[in-house]
mmCIF file of C-alpha atoms in Angstrom:
data_model
loop_
_atom_site.group_PDB
_atom_site.id
_atom_site.type_symbol
_atom_site.label_atom_id
_atom_site.label_comp_id
_atom_site.label_asym_id
_atom_site.label_seq_id
_atom_site.Cartn_x
_atom_site.Cartn_y
_atom_site.Cartn_z
ATOM 1 C CA MET A 24 107.117 103.185 89.390
ATOM 2 C CA LYS A 25 109.215 105.355 87.037
ATOM 3 C CA MET A 26 111.754 102.550 86.557
ATOM 4 C CA SER A 27 109.099 99.959 85.802
ATOM 5 C CA ALA A 28 107.513 102.309 83.218
ATOM 6 C CA GLN A 29 110.887 102.761 81.517
ATOM 7 C CA LEU A 30 111.479 98.982 81.534
ATOM 8 C CA SER A 31 108.029 98.422 80.100
ATOM 9 C CA ALA A 32 108.698 100.971 77.325
ATOM 10 C CA SER A 33 112.051 99.330 76.579
ATOM 11 C CA ALA A 34 110.459 95.880 76.426
ATOM 12 C CA THR A 35 107.755 97.208 74.125
ATOM 13 C CA ALA A 36 110.429 98.777 71.918
ATOM 14 C CA ALA A 37 112.395 95.490 71.781
ATOM 15 C CA ARG A 38 109.262 93.578 70.745
ATOM 16 C CA ALA A 39 108.600 96.119 67.981
ATOM 17 C CA HIS A 40 112.209 95.758 66.807
ATOM 18 C CA GLN A 41 111.777 92.001 66.706
ATOM 19 C CA GLU A 42 108.551 92.377 64.738
ATOM 20 C CA MET A 43 110.212 94.722 62.197
ATOM 21 C CA PHE A 44 113.298 92.480 61.868
ATOM 22 C CA ALA A 45 111.149 89.367 61.358
ATOM 23 C CA TYR A 46 109.156 91.149 58.644
ATOM 24 C CA TRP A 47 112.344 92.298 56.851
ATOM 25 C CA ALA A 48 113.888 88.816 57.198
ATOM 26 C CA SER A 49 110.724 87.223 55.714
ATOM 27 C CA LEU A 50 111.268 89.313 52.545
ATOM 28 C CA ARG A 51 114.789 88.008 51.886
ATOM 29 C CA ARG A 52 115.272 85.772 48.873
ATOM 30 C CA GLY A 53 117.952 83.331 50.032
ATOM 31 C CA ALA A 54 121.185 85.280 50.416
ATOM 32 C CA ASN A 55 119.699 88.274 48.571
ATOM 33 C CA LEU A 56 118.535 91.328 50.474
ATOM 34 C CA PRO A 57 114.944 92.453 50.051
ATOM 35 C CA ALA A 58 114.207 95.434 47.794
ATOM 36 C CA ARG A 59 111.971 98.446 48.323
ATOM 37 C CA VAL A 60 109.405 96.937 45.979
ATOM 38 C CA ASP A 61 109.068 93.956 48.370
ATOM 39 C CA LEU A 62 107.760 96.156 51.178
ATOM 40 C CA GLN A 63 104.051 96.136 51.820
ATOM 41 C CA PRO A 64 102.891 98.728 54.359
ATOM 42 C CA SER A 65 100.061 96.434 55.379
ATOM 43 C CA GLY A 66 102.651 93.975 56.717
ATOM 44 C CA ILE A 67 103.961 96.534 59.253
ATOM 45 C CA LYS A 68 100.877 98.697 59.709
ATOM 46 C CA ARG A 69 101.245 99.064 63.504
ATOM 47 C CA LEU A 70 104.847 100.239 63.166
ATOM 48 C CA LEU A 71 104.368 102.752 60.340
ATOM 49 C CA PRO A 72 104.320 105.981 62.433
ATOM 50 C CA THR A 73 108.072 105.705 63.154
ATOM 51 C CA VAL A 74 109.208 103.926 60.008
ATOM 52 C CA SER A 75 111.610 105.647 57.642
ATOM 53 C CA LEU A 76 113.112 104.940 54.231
ATOM 54 C CA THR A 77 116.521 106.415 53.553
ATOM 55 C CA ASP A 78 118.023 106.592 50.069
ATOM 56 C CA VAL A 79 121.730 105.852 49.708
ATOM 57 C CA VAL A 80 123.173 108.653 47.571
ATOM 58 C CA ARG A 81 126.344 107.715 45.671
ATOM 59 C CA GLU A 82 129.334 109.857 44.638
ATOM 60 C CA PRO A 83 129.950 111.141 47.212
ATOM 61 C CA ARG A 84 128.037 108.849 49.518
ATOM 62 C CA ASP A 85 125.317 110.570 51.519
ATOM 63 C CA TYR A 86 121.839 109.731 52.809
ATOM 64 C CA ARG A 87 118.480 111.384 52.071
ATOM 65 C CA LEU A 88 115.274 110.580 53.980
ATOM 66 C CA ARG A 89 112.817 109.497 51.295
ATOM 67 C CA LEU A 90 110.036 108.905 53.800
ATOM 68 C CA ALA A 91 109.622 109.600 57.523
ATOM 69 C CA GLY A 92 106.553 108.352 59.381
ATOM 70 C CA THR A 93 104.234 110.873 61.020
ATOM 71 C CA GLY A 94 105.408 109.809 64.477
ATOM 72 C CA LEU A 95 108.915 111.077 63.675
ATOM 73 C CA TYR A 96 107.646 114.654 63.360
ATOM 74 C CA GLY A 97 107.375 114.818 67.133
ATOM 75 C CA VAL A 98 110.928 113.530 67.544
ATOM 76 C CA TYR A 99 112.445 116.048 65.123
ATOM 77 C CA GLY A 100 109.994 118.892 65.568
ATOM 78 C CA ARG A 101 109.553 119.267 61.828
ATOM 79 C CA GLU A 102 109.119 117.361 58.582
ATOM 80 C CA ILE A 103 112.339 115.523 57.674
ATOM 81 C CA THR A 104 111.214 113.812 54.482
ATOM 82 C CA GLY A 105 113.421 114.776 51.536
ATOM 83 C CA ARG A 106 116.240 116.044 53.727
ATOM 84 C CA LYS A 107 119.875 114.898 53.913
ATOM 85 C CA LEU A 108 121.530 114.116 57.248
ATOM 86 C CA ASP A 109 123.240 117.517 57.525
ATOM 87 C CA GLU A 110 119.819 119.188 57.064
ATOM 88 C CA VAL A 111 118.301 117.218 59.963
ATOM 89 C CA TYR A 112 121.025 116.895 62.568
ATOM 90 C CA ASN A 113 123.772 118.988 64.084
ATOM 91 C CA SER A 114 127.247 117.970 62.902
ATOM 92 C CA ALA A 115 127.948 115.475 65.721
ATOM 93 C CA ALA A 116 124.604 113.700 65.261
ATOM 94 C CA ALA A 117 124.988 113.726 61.437
ATOM 95 C CA ASP A 118 128.459 112.148 61.818
ATOM 96 C CA TYR A 119 126.989 109.485 64.165
ATOM 97 C CA TRP A 120 124.228 108.587 61.682
ATOM 98 C CA ARG A 121 126.623 108.663 58.666
ATOM 99 C CA ALA A 122 128.936 106.168 60.411
ATOM 100 C CA GLU A 123 126.021 103.873 61.430
ATOM 101 C CA LEU A 124 124.419 103.968 57.991
ATOM 102 C CA ASP A 125 127.800 103.381 56.314
ATOM 103 C CA LYS A 126 128.129 100.162 58.305
ATOM 104 C CA VAL A 127 124.680 98.964 57.156
ATOM 105 C CA VAL A 128 125.585 99.721 53.526
ATOM 106 C CA ASP A 129 129.152 98.359 53.608
ATOM 107 C CA GLU A 130 128.406 95.195 55.628
ATOM 108 C CA ARG A 131 124.962 94.610 54.017
ATOM 109 C CA ARG A 132 123.666 93.830 57.547
ATOM 110 C CA PRO A 133 121.122 95.358 59.894
ATOM 111 C CA GLY A 134 122.261 97.917 62.451
ATOM 112 C CA VAL A 135 120.727 98.578 65.823
ATOM 113 C CA GLY A 136 121.477 101.063 68.599
ATOM 114 C CA VAL A 137 120.346 103.818 70.919
ATOM 115 C CA HIS A 138 120.632 107.514 70.092
ATOM 116 C CA ASN A 139 120.013 110.133 72.789
ATOM 117 C CA LEU A 140 118.038 113.256 71.830
ATOM 118 C CA GLY A 141 120.174 115.597 73.936
ATOM 119 C CA TRP A 142 121.097 117.434 70.714
ATOM 120 C CA ARG A 143 117.346 118.274 70.419
ATOM 121 C CA GLY A 144 117.214 119.575 73.979
ATOM 122 C CA ALA A 145 115.738 116.331 75.319
ATOM 123 C CA PRO A 146 118.486 114.490 77.208
ATOM 124 C CA HIS A 147 115.984 112.190 78.948
ATOM 125 C CA VAL A 148 114.644 110.883 75.659
ATOM 126 C CA SER A 149 116.305 108.348 73.368
ATOM 127 C CA ILE A 150 115.388 106.413 70.304
ATOM 128 C CA LEU A 151 116.064 102.700 70.050
ATOM 129 C CA TRP A 152 116.761 102.443 66.355
ATOM 130 C CA LEU A 153 116.884 99.626 63.802
ATOM 131 C CA ARG A 154 118.214 100.067 60.246
ATOM 132 C CA LEU A 155 117.706 97.314 57.655
ATOM 133 C CA PRO A 156 119.413 97.206 54.283
ATOM 134 C CA LEU A 157 117.394 97.048 51.056
ATOM 135 C CA ALA A 158 118.848 96.388 47.613
ATOM 136 C CA SER A 159 117.065 96.645 44.273
ATOM 137 C CA ASN A 160 119.419 94.031 42.810
ATOM 138 C CA GLY A 161 119.537 91.935 45.991
ATOM 139 C CA LYS A 162 123.185 92.806 46.664
ATOM 140 C CA ASP A 163 124.054 96.521 46.556
ATOM 141 C CA VAL A 164 122.332 98.447 49.348
ATOM 142 C CA ASP A 165 120.511 101.434 47.778
ATOM 143 C CA MET A 166 117.929 102.087 50.513
ATOM 144 C CA ILE A 167 117.623 101.563 54.264
ATOM 145 C CA LEU A 168 114.428 100.690 56.113
ATOM 146 C CA GLY A 169 114.391 102.277 59.519
ATOM 147 C CA TYR A 170 112.301 101.809 62.651
ATOM 148 C CA ASP A 171 112.619 104.071 65.720
ATOM 149 C CA ALA A 172 111.074 103.483 69.151
ATOM 150 C CA VAL A 173 111.037 106.571 71.386
ATOM 151 C CA VAL A 174 111.781 105.811 75.065
ATOM 152 C CA GLY A 175 112.321 108.014 78.097
ATOM 153 C CA SER A 176 110.418 110.594 80.015
ATOM 154 C CA GLN A 177 109.347 113.287 77.550
ATOM 155 C CA ALA A 178 107.311 115.095 80.156
ATOM 156 C CA GLU A 179 110.214 115.376 82.648
ATOM 157 C CA SER A 180 112.587 116.709 80.019
ATOM 158 C CA GLY A 181 110.142 119.424 78.922
ATOM 159 C CA PHE A 182 110.406 117.985 75.395
ATOM 160 C CA SER A 183 107.147 118.498 73.572
ATOM 161 C CA GLY A 184 108.502 117.476 70.178
ATOM 162 C CA ILE A 185 107.327 120.718 68.616
ATOM 163 C CA ARG A 186 109.902 123.467 68.432
ATOM 164 C CA ALA A 187 110.313 126.534 66.254
ATOM 165 C CA ALA A 188 112.879 126.118 63.491
#
């Protein structure tokens, strides 16, 4: 029963990833990447709770969460909008995200992966993440559209999502 519930959650997450990717791909203009102005929340309404927008900060390169959906509060236990990676994650997790986001920016291609929430005290919970490049000029990535699907047994891990800072 537990295994089938996890497989069902993973399948649901994969479908949501496909839906978000298809939406992003539909916004492309030929070889050009979509821009932030192309996004219409109504096009991804069902996915909005765990959508994020991350600004690419230049010189030196860093990342700041411009927007984090309300569903991400439970994952991080606090509001993360407006924060840089080092303000959200411990150093190992910040390094992980910096490397993954650097690939999205440098390669101008989507990134996908799984990140375990052990650093948050929830080793049985992971996020299946998708990061999609956005570029105001169609070429230089200046923002990243993110979608996270939370999978795993939150109840078993004791992870409520709300923790004191």
